[in-house]
PDB file of C-alpha atoms in Angstrom:
ATOM      1  CA  MET A 143       0.055   0.286   0.015  1.00 74.00           C
ATOM      2  CA  ALA A 144       1.249   3.339  -0.951  1.00 91.00           C
ATOM      3  CA  VAL A 145       2.149   5.645   2.023  1.00 96.00           C
ATOM      4  CA  ILE A 146       0.642   8.729   0.536  1.00 97.00           C
ATOM      5  CA  GLU A 147      -1.487   8.403  -2.395  1.00 97.00           C
ATOM      6  CA  LEU A 148      -3.480  11.260  -4.030  1.00 97.00           C
ATOM      7  CA  SER A 149      -6.708  10.924  -6.130  1.00 96.00           C
ATOM      8  CA  HIS A 150      -8.428  13.541  -8.398  1.00 97.00           C
ATOM      9  CA  LEU A 151      -7.017  16.340  -5.961  1.00 97.00           C
ATOM     10  CA  GLU A 152      -7.701  20.011  -6.766  1.00 97.00           C
ATOM     11  CA  LYS A 153      -7.001  22.978  -5.412  1.00 97.00           C
ATOM     12  CA  SER A 154      -8.563  26.726  -6.465  1.00 96.00           C
ATOM     13  CA  PHE A 155      -7.886  29.886  -5.268  1.00 93.00           C
ATOM     14  CA  GLY A 156     -10.880  31.899  -6.153  1.00 92.00           C
ATOM     15  CA  GLU A 157     -11.440  31.600  -9.859  1.00 91.00           C
ATOM     16  CA  ILE A 158      -7.711  30.782 -10.381  1.00 93.00           C
ATOM     17  CA  GLU A 159      -7.045  27.060 -10.566  1.00 94.00           C
ATOM     18  CA  VAL A 160      -3.555  26.172  -9.040  1.00 96.00           C
ATOM     19  CA  LEU A 161      -4.264  22.123  -8.748  1.00 96.00           C
ATOM     20  CA  LYS A 162      -6.263  20.457 -11.539  1.00 96.00           C
ATOM     21  CA  ASP A 163      -7.101  16.282 -11.276  1.00 94.00           C
ATOM     22  CA  ILE A 164      -3.575  15.438  -9.680  1.00 97.00           C
ATOM     23  CA  SER A 165      -2.942  11.591  -9.157  1.00 96.00           C
ATOM     24  CA  LEU A 166      -0.019   9.866  -7.726  1.00 95.00           C
ATOM     25  CA  SER A 167       1.090   7.710  -5.079  1.00 96.00           C
ATOM     26  CA  VAL A 168       4.148   7.663  -2.917  1.00 97.00           C
ATOM     27  CA  ASP A 169       5.433   4.335  -1.477  1.00 96.00           C
ATOM     28  CA  LYS A 170       7.515   3.773   1.196  1.00 96.00           C
ATOM     29  CA  GLY A 171      11.402   4.686   0.902  1.00 95.00           C
ATOM     30  CA  GLU A 172      10.559   6.413  -2.500  1.00 97.00           C
ATOM     31  CA  VAL A 173      12.468   9.710  -2.916  1.00 97.00           C
ATOM     32  CA  ILE A 174      10.812  12.224  -5.427  1.00 98.00           C
ATOM     33  CA  SER A 175      11.398  15.698  -7.066  1.00 97.00           C
ATOM     34  CA  VAL A 176       8.717  17.253  -8.228  1.00 98.00           C
ATOM     35  CA  ILE A 177       9.887  20.189 -10.707  1.00 97.00           C
ATOM     36  CA  GLY A 178       8.356  22.942 -13.032  1.00 95.00           C
ATOM     37  CA  ALA A 179       8.595  26.422 -13.664  1.00 92.00           C
ATOM     38  CA  SER A 180       7.336  29.139 -10.889  1.00 89.00           C
ATOM     39  CA  GLY A 181       3.646  28.797 -10.670  1.00 90.00           C
ATOM     40  CA  SER A 182       2.913  25.330 -12.000  1.00 94.00           C
ATOM     41  CA  GLY A 183       1.402  24.219  -8.304  1.00 95.00           C
ATOM     42  CA  LYS A 184       4.432  22.235  -6.889  1.00 96.00           C
ATOM     43  CA  SER A 185       4.212  23.932  -3.757  1.00 95.00           C
ATOM     44  CA  THR A 186       0.456  24.116  -3.366  1.00 97.00           C
ATOM     45  CA  MET A 187       0.912  20.325  -3.714  1.00 97.00           C
ATOM     46  CA  LEU A 188       3.123  20.002  -0.818  1.00 96.00           C
ATOM     47  CA  ARG A 189       1.083  22.010   1.183  1.00 95.00           C
ATOM     48  CA  CYS A 190      -2.110  20.594   0.648  1.00 96.00           C
ATOM     49  CA  ILE A 191      -0.513  17.077   1.425  1.00 96.00           C
ATOM     50  CA  ASN A 192       0.785  18.638   4.560  1.00 94.00           C
ATOM     51  CA  LEU A 193      -3.089  20.506   4.905  1.00 92.00           C
ATOM     52  CA  LEU A 194      -1.602  23.929   4.919  1.00 93.00           C
ATOM     53  CA  GLU A 195      -3.953  24.662   2.344  1.00 94.00           C
ATOM     54  CA  LYS A 196      -7.383  22.685   2.377  1.00 94.00           C
ATOM     55  CA  PRO A 197      -8.083  20.954  -0.700  1.00 95.00           C
ATOM     56  CA  SER A 198     -10.811  22.162  -3.518  1.00 95.00           C
ATOM     57  CA  GLY A 199     -11.723  18.649  -4.278  1.00 95.00           C
ATOM     58  CA  GLY A 200      -9.985  15.009  -4.535  1.00 95.00           C
ATOM     59  CA  LYS A 201      -8.391  12.879  -1.886  1.00 94.00           C
ATOM     60  CA  ILE A 202      -5.646  12.515  -0.125  1.00 95.00           C
ATOM     61  CA  CYS A 203      -4.803   9.200   1.732  1.00 94.00           C
ATOM     62  CA  PHE A 204      -2.070   8.404   4.290  1.00 94.00           C
ATOM     63  CA  HIS A 205      -1.700   4.803   4.568  1.00 93.00           C
ATOM     64  CA  GLY A 206      -5.169   4.494   3.227  1.00 91.00           C
ATOM     65  CA  LYS A 207      -7.139   6.727   5.345  1.00 91.00           C
ATOM     66  CA  ASP A 208      -8.291   9.951   3.707  1.00 92.00           C
ATOM     67  CA  ILE A 209      -6.793  12.967   5.812  1.00 91.00           C
ATOM     68  CA  MET A 210      -9.598  14.997   5.498  1.00 87.00           C
ATOM     69  CA  ASP A 211     -11.354  12.856   7.880  1.00 82.00           C
ATOM     70  CA  LYS A 212     -12.810  15.018  11.034  1.00 77.00           C
ATOM     71  CA  GLY A 213     -11.446  12.363  13.416  1.00 79.00           C
ATOM     72  CA  LEU A 214      -7.676  12.963  12.498  1.00 83.00           C
ATOM     73  CA  ASN A 215      -5.262  14.944  15.073  1.00 86.00           C
ATOM     74  CA  LEU A 216      -3.607  17.078  12.577  1.00 87.00           C
ATOM     75  CA  SER A 217      -0.593  18.178  15.232  1.00 88.00           C
ATOM     76  CA  GLU A 218       0.050  13.876  15.214  1.00 89.00           C
ATOM     77  CA  TYR A 219      -0.371  14.130  11.325  1.00 92.00           C
ATOM     78  CA  ARG A 220       2.248  16.473  10.388  1.00 91.00           C
ATOM     79  CA  ALA A 221       4.621  14.883  13.137  1.00 91.00           C
ATOM     80  CA  LYS A 222       4.516  11.750  10.534  1.00 94.00           C
ATOM     81  CA  VAL A 223       4.830  13.746   7.325  1.00 96.00           C
ATOM     82  CA  GLY A 224       7.261  16.667   8.376  1.00 95.00           C
ATOM     83  CA  MET A 225       7.707  19.672   6.589  1.00 95.00           C
ATOM     84  CA  VAL A 226      10.993  21.539   5.454  1.00 96.00           C
ATOM     85  CA  PHE A 227      10.200  25.309   4.375  1.00 93.00           C
ATOM     86  CA  GLN A 228      11.979  27.422   2.211  1.00 89.00           C
ATOM     87  CA  GLN A 229      11.804  30.208   4.730  1.00 89.00           C
ATOM     88  CA  PHE A 230      13.340  27.966   7.386  1.00 90.00           C
ATOM     89  CA  ASN A 231      10.314  28.999   9.840  1.00 90.00           C
ATOM     90  CA  LEU A 232      12.378  28.907  13.204  1.00 95.00           C
ATOM     91  CA  PHE A 233      11.881  30.584  16.253  1.00 95.00           C
ATOM     92  CA  GLU A 234      13.663  33.506  16.360  1.00 96.00           C
ATOM     93  CA  ASN A 235      13.688  33.478  20.568  1.00 95.00           C
ATOM     94  CA  MET A 236      14.921  30.106  20.710  1.00 97.00           C
ATOM     95  CA  THR A 237      18.140  27.823  20.493  1.00 97.00           C
ATOM     96  CA  ALA A 238      18.651  25.907  17.897  1.00 97.00           C
ATOM     97  CA  LEU A 239      18.079  23.082  20.552  1.00 98.00           C
ATOM     98  CA  GLN A 240      15.140  24.358  21.669  1.00 97.00           C
ATOM     99  CA  ASN A 241      13.417  24.673  18.111  1.00 97.00           C
ATOM    100  CA  CYS A 242      14.317  21.143  18.005  1.00 97.00           C
ATOM    101  CA  VAL A 243      12.884  19.955  21.369  1.00 97.00           C
ATOM    102  CA  VAL A 244       9.349  22.065  21.545  1.00 96.00           C
ATOM    103  CA  GLY A 245       7.210  20.261  18.723  1.00 94.00           C
ATOM    104  CA  GLN A 246       8.537  16.600  20.922  1.00 95.00           C
ATOM    105  CA  ILE A 247       7.374  18.049  23.896  1.00 96.00           C
ATOM    106  CA  LYS A 248       3.847  19.223  22.862  1.00 93.00           C
ATOM    107  CA  VAL A 249       3.192  17.218  20.182  1.00 93.00           C
ATOM    108  CA  LEU A 250       4.968  13.798  21.086  1.00 94.00           C
ATOM    109  CA  ARG A 251       4.614  14.146  24.779  1.00 95.00           C
ATOM    110  CA  ARG A 252       7.879  13.594  25.001  1.00 96.00           C
ATOM    111  CA  ARG A 253       9.971  14.313  28.323  1.00 97.00           C
ATOM    112  CA  LYS A 254      12.391  17.087  28.537  1.00 96.00           C
ATOM    113  CA  GLU A 255      15.285  15.209  28.626  1.00 97.00           C
ATOM    114  CA  GLU A 256      14.532  12.934  25.833  1.00 97.00           C
ATOM    115  CA  ALA A 257      13.704  15.526  23.495  1.00 97.00           C
ATOM    116  CA  GLU A 258      16.834  17.071  24.624  1.00 97.00           C
ATOM    117  CA  GLU A 259      18.804  13.814  23.635  1.00 97.00           C
ATOM    118  CA  VAL A 260      16.902  13.493  20.702  1.00 97.00           C
ATOM    119  CA  ALA A 261      17.417  16.766  19.182  1.00 97.00           C
ATOM    120  CA  ARG A 262      21.210  16.629  20.089  1.00 97.00           C
ATOM    121  CA  GLU A 263      21.451  13.115  18.246  1.00 97.00           C
ATOM    122  CA  ASN A 264      20.061  15.120  15.452  1.00 97.00           C
ATOM    123  CA  LEU A 265      21.783  18.400  15.092  1.00 97.00           C
ATOM    124  CA  ALA A 266      24.713  16.250  15.383  1.00 96.00           C
ATOM    125  CA  ARG A 267      23.466  14.086  12.466  1.00 94.00           C
ATOM    126  CA  VAL A 268      23.008  16.992  10.228  1.00 95.00           C
ATOM    127  CA  GLY A 269      26.421  18.709  11.710  1.00 94.00           C
ATOM    128  CA  MET A 270      24.857  21.354  13.275  1.00 96.00           C
ATOM    129  CA  LEU A 271      25.537  19.951  17.218  1.00 95.00           C
ATOM    130  CA  GLN A 272      28.235  23.028  18.167  1.00 96.00           C
ATOM    131  CA  TYR A 273      25.694  25.279  17.282  1.00 97.00           C
ATOM    132  CA  ILE A 274      23.360  23.733  20.254  1.00 96.00           C
ATOM    133  CA  ASN A 275      22.903  27.180  22.000  1.00 97.00           C
ATOM    134  CA  ALA A 276      23.176  29.629  18.613  1.00 97.00           C
ATOM    135  CA  LYS A 277      19.679  31.157  17.783  1.00 97.00           C
ATOM    136  CA  PRO A 278      18.899  31.836  14.642  1.00 96.00           C
ATOM    137  CA  ARG A 279      20.282  35.156  13.667  1.00 96.00           C
ATOM    138  CA  GLN A 280      23.555  34.051  14.532  1.00 97.00           C
ATOM    139  CA  LEU A 281      23.349  31.740  11.911  1.00 95.00           C
ATOM    140  CA  SER A 282      24.076  31.316   8.312  1.00 93.00           C
ATOM    141  CA  GLY A 283      21.142  30.037   5.830  1.00 93.00           C
ATOM    142  CA  GLY A 284      22.374  26.950   5.269  1.00 93.00           C
ATOM    143  CA  GLN A 285      22.815  26.880   9.282  1.00 95.00           C
ATOM    144  CA  LYS A 286      19.398  27.371  10.235  1.00 95.00           C
ATOM    145  CA  GLN A 287      17.884  25.207   7.360  1.00 95.00           C
ATOM    146  CA  ARG A 288      19.939  22.280   8.948  1.00 96.00           C
ATOM    147  CA  VAL A 289      18.732  22.803  12.170  1.00 96.00           C
ATOM    148  CA  ALA A 290      15.324  23.193  10.330  1.00 96.00           C
ATOM    149  CA  ILE A 291      15.983  19.644   9.212  1.00 96.00           C
ATOM    150  CA  ALA A 292      16.885  18.576  12.320  1.00 97.00           C
ATOM    151  CA  ARG A 293      13.912  19.356  13.826  1.00 97.00           C
ATOM    152  CA  THR A 294      11.823  17.846  11.552  1.00 96.00           C
ATOM    153  CA  LEU A 295      13.934  14.974  11.920  1.00 97.00           C
ATOM    154  CA  SER A 296      13.275  14.733  15.769  1.00 97.00           C
ATOM    155  CA  MET A 297       9.603  14.508  15.038  1.00 96.00           C
ATOM    156  CA  ASN A 298      10.273  10.771  13.802  1.00 95.00           C
ATOM    157  CA  PRO A 299       8.799  11.353  10.685  1.00 96.00           C
ATOM    158  CA  GLU A 300       8.089   8.459   7.831  1.00 96.00           C
ATOM    159  CA  VAL A 301       7.767  11.487   5.291  1.00 97.00           C
ATOM    160  CA  ILE A 302       9.383  14.042   4.453  1.00 97.00           C
ATOM    161  CA  LEU A 303       8.535  17.377   2.292  1.00 97.00           C
ATOM    162  CA  PHE A 304      10.860  19.525   1.382  1.00 97.00           C
ATOM    163  CA  ASP A 305       9.733  23.109  -0.157  1.00 96.00           C
ATOM    164  CA  GLU A 306      12.176  24.441  -2.516  1.00 94.00           C
ATOM    165  CA  PRO A 307      14.104  24.207   0.410  1.00 94.00           C
ATOM    166  CA  THR A 308      17.651  25.617  -1.225  1.00 93.00           C
ATOM    167  CA  SER A 309      16.454  28.925  -2.642  1.00 90.00           C
ATOM    168  CA  ALA A 310      16.237  30.978   0.018  1.00 87.00           C
ATOM    169  CA  LEU A 311      20.317  30.158   0.253  1.00 90.00           C
ATOM    170  CA  ASP A 312      23.574  31.917  -1.045  1.00 88.00           C
ATOM    171  CA  PRO A 313      24.853  29.422  -3.617  1.00 86.00           C
ATOM    172  CA  GLU A 314      27.852  28.197  -1.277  1.00 84.00           C
ATOM    173  CA  MET A 315      25.638  27.433   1.048  1.00 89.00           C
ATOM    174  CA  VAL A 316      23.618  24.979  -1.087  1.00 92.00           C
ATOM    175  CA  GLY A 317      25.623  22.132  -1.487  1.00 92.00           C
ATOM    176  CA  GLU A 318      25.780  21.920   2.684  1.00 92.00           C
ATOM    177  CA  VAL A 319      22.068  21.211   2.944  1.00 94.00           C
ATOM    178  CA  LEU A 320      21.763  18.972  -0.492  1.00 95.00           C
ATOM    179  CA  ALA A 321      24.542  16.917   0.962  1.00 94.00           C
ATOM    180  CA  VAL A 322      22.338  16.263   4.450  1.00 95.00           C
ATOM    181  CA  MET A 323      19.512  15.337   1.800  1.00 96.00           C
ATOM    182  CA  ARG A 324      21.625  13.262  -0.186  1.00 95.00           C
ATOM    183  CA  THR A 325      22.584  11.249   3.446  1.00 95.00           C
ATOM    184  CA  LEU A 326      18.713  11.018   4.414  1.00 96.00           C
ATOM    185  CA  ALA A 327      17.658   9.735   0.535  1.00 95.00           C
ATOM    186  CA  GLU A 328      20.179   7.169   1.201  1.00 95.00           C
ATOM    187  CA  SER A 329      19.262   6.527   4.435  1.00 94.00           C
ATOM    188  CA  GLY A 330      15.595   5.055   3.501  1.00 94.00           C
ATOM    189  CA  TYR A 331      13.400   7.879   4.094  1.00 96.00           C
ATOM    190  CA  THR A 332      10.606   8.320   2.142  1.00 97.00           C
ATOM    191  CA  MET A 333      10.993  12.096   0.552  1.00 98.00           C
ATOM    192  CA  ILE A 334       8.930  14.658  -1.423  1.00 98.00           C
ATOM    193  CA  VAL A 335      11.343  17.307  -2.910  1.00 97.00           C
ATOM    194  CA  VAL A 336       9.974  20.322  -4.662  1.00 97.00           C
ATOM    195  CA  THR A 337      13.158  21.402  -6.121  1.00 95.00           C
ATOM    196  CA  HIS A 338      15.130  23.741  -8.719  1.00 92.00           C
ATOM    197  CA  GLU A 339      18.049  22.069  -8.418  1.00 93.00           C
ATOM    198  CA  MET A 340      18.239  19.704 -11.362  1.00 94.00           C
ATOM    199  CA  GLY A 341      22.047  17.444 -10.144  1.00 92.00           C
ATOM    200  CA  PHE A 342      19.928  16.690  -6.928  1.00 93.00           C
ATOM    201  CA  ALA A 343      16.505  15.272  -8.595  1.00 95.00           C
ATOM    202  CA  LYS A 344      18.598  13.397 -11.511  1.00 94.00           C
ATOM    203  CA  ASP A 345      21.013  11.744  -9.011  1.00 94.00           C
ATOM    204  CA  VAL A 346      19.166  11.147  -5.863  1.00 95.00           C
ATOM    205  CA  SER A 347      15.774  10.885  -6.763  1.00 96.00           C
ATOM    206  CA  ASN A 348      14.081   7.469  -7.611  1.00 95.00           C
ATOM    207  CA  ARG A 349      11.218   9.486  -9.466  1.00 97.00           C
ATOM    208  CA  VAL A 350      11.396  12.811 -10.987  1.00 97.00           C
ATOM    209  CA  ILE A 351       7.800  14.360 -11.360  1.00 98.00           C
ATOM    210  CA  PHE A 352       7.660  17.553 -13.857  1.00 97.00           C
ATOM    211  CA  MET A 353       4.231  19.398 -13.375  1.00 97.00           C
ATOM    212  CA  ASP A 354       3.411  22.431 -15.387  1.00 95.00           C
ATOM    213  CA  LYS A 355       0.234  24.613 -15.082  1.00 94.00           C
ATOM    214  CA  GLY A 356      -1.693  22.793 -12.122  1.00 96.00           C
ATOM    215  CA  VAL A 357      -1.165  19.434 -13.818  1.00 96.00           C
ATOM    216  CA  VAL A 358       0.937  16.412 -13.478  1.00 96.00           C
ATOM    217  CA  VAL A 359       2.429  16.380 -17.153  1.00 96.00           C
ATOM    218  CA  GLU A 360       5.063  13.689 -16.681  1.00 96.00           C
ATOM    219  CA  ASP A 361       6.173  11.470 -13.947  1.00 97.00           C
ATOM    220  CA  ASP A 362       9.160   8.809 -14.644  1.00 96.00           C
ATOM    221  CA  THR A 363      12.535   7.806 -13.709  1.00 96.00           C
ATOM    222  CA  PRO A 364      15.174  10.686 -13.573  1.00 96.00           C
ATOM    223  CA  SER A 365      16.840   8.871 -16.698  1.00 95.00           C
ATOM    224  CA  VAL A 366      13.649   8.936 -18.753  1.00 95.00           C
ATOM    225  CA  ILE A 367      12.825  12.566 -17.618  1.00 96.00           C
ATOM    226  CA  PHE A 368      16.420  14.201 -18.084  1.00 94.00           C
ATOM    227  CA  GLN A 369      17.410  12.120 -21.739  1.00 93.00           C
ATOM    228  CA  ASN A 370      14.401  10.949 -22.909  1.00 93.00           C
ATOM    229  CA  PRO A 371      10.939  13.153 -21.977  1.00 94.00           C
ATOM    230  CA  LYS A 372       8.319  11.690 -23.504  1.00 93.00           C
ATOM    231  CA  VAL A 373       6.134  14.942 -23.213  1.00 93.00           C
ATOM    232  CA  GLN A 374       6.869  18.229 -25.309  1.00 94.00           C
ATOM    233  CA  ARG A 375       6.182  20.126 -22.665  1.00 94.00           C
ATOM    234  CA  THR A 376       8.925  18.534 -20.643  1.00 95.00           C
ATOM    235  CA  LYS A 377      11.632  18.647 -23.423  1.00 93.00           C
ATOM    236  CA  GLU A 378      10.662  22.720 -23.897  1.00 93.00           C
ATOM    237  CA  PHE A 379      11.496  23.286 -19.972  1.00 92.00           C
ATOM    238  CA  LEU A 380      14.518  21.450 -19.636  1.00 92.00           C
ATOM    239  CA  ALA A 381      15.753  23.003 -22.445  1.00 89.00           C
ATOM    240  CA  ARG A 382      14.849  26.370 -21.226  1.00 84.00           C
ATOM    241  CA  TYR A 383      16.409  25.541 -17.880  1.00 79.00           C
ATOM    242  CA  PHE A 384      19.670  24.209 -18.724  1.00 76.00           C
ATOM    243  CA  ALA A 385      19.990  27.012 -21.528  1.00 73.00           C
ATOM    244  CA  SER A 386      19.714  29.249 -18.798  1.00 63.00           C
TER     245      SER A 386
END
């Protein structure tokens, strides 16, 4: 059974249809990169999966259960389906350690000592253990994003959604975040990554999804998408992208 399944997903903002009849399934351990031009609906799809946006139609299932079910505990669901944002979303008044602890205590009901131990393990995993007492303003963009990844990992997610995690970073900091993501992929995490980093999509993903104007145009292996795309719109996007 798929971990996450989208069936005929739709999302509109007023008269503007952003997602149109999207159906796809995500199996355990898959790393899926979602590519496409800005405004194609990639981030909106992720935000619907995490229920930061309420779908206008269709269905999203997690282990076969409809996430729109009234009995769903949203905080617990978001712990299972973690999200790493473009703009980090760290609490500015908290240290790196505290940022990784607060959700564990509030949502997972862990004791402070246990939460801190888990946080330290995950901060070490992303190379940020020496910065546990630093606040976000004292960190670079790449360091903030690694703390944000450690925070998500500390919630023991089954799936991690990455919404353009490197697009707010200076070029020299992109590599350090992609290296962490590559390690997570190799560790067997189920990941859906909205990205403009074509090297990551090509080398790390099991599948690449190309979206255009709210539609999944093509969904295939990286070798097919990058070397022999079947759809003209995919060819045009990649030709423009690699020409720029």
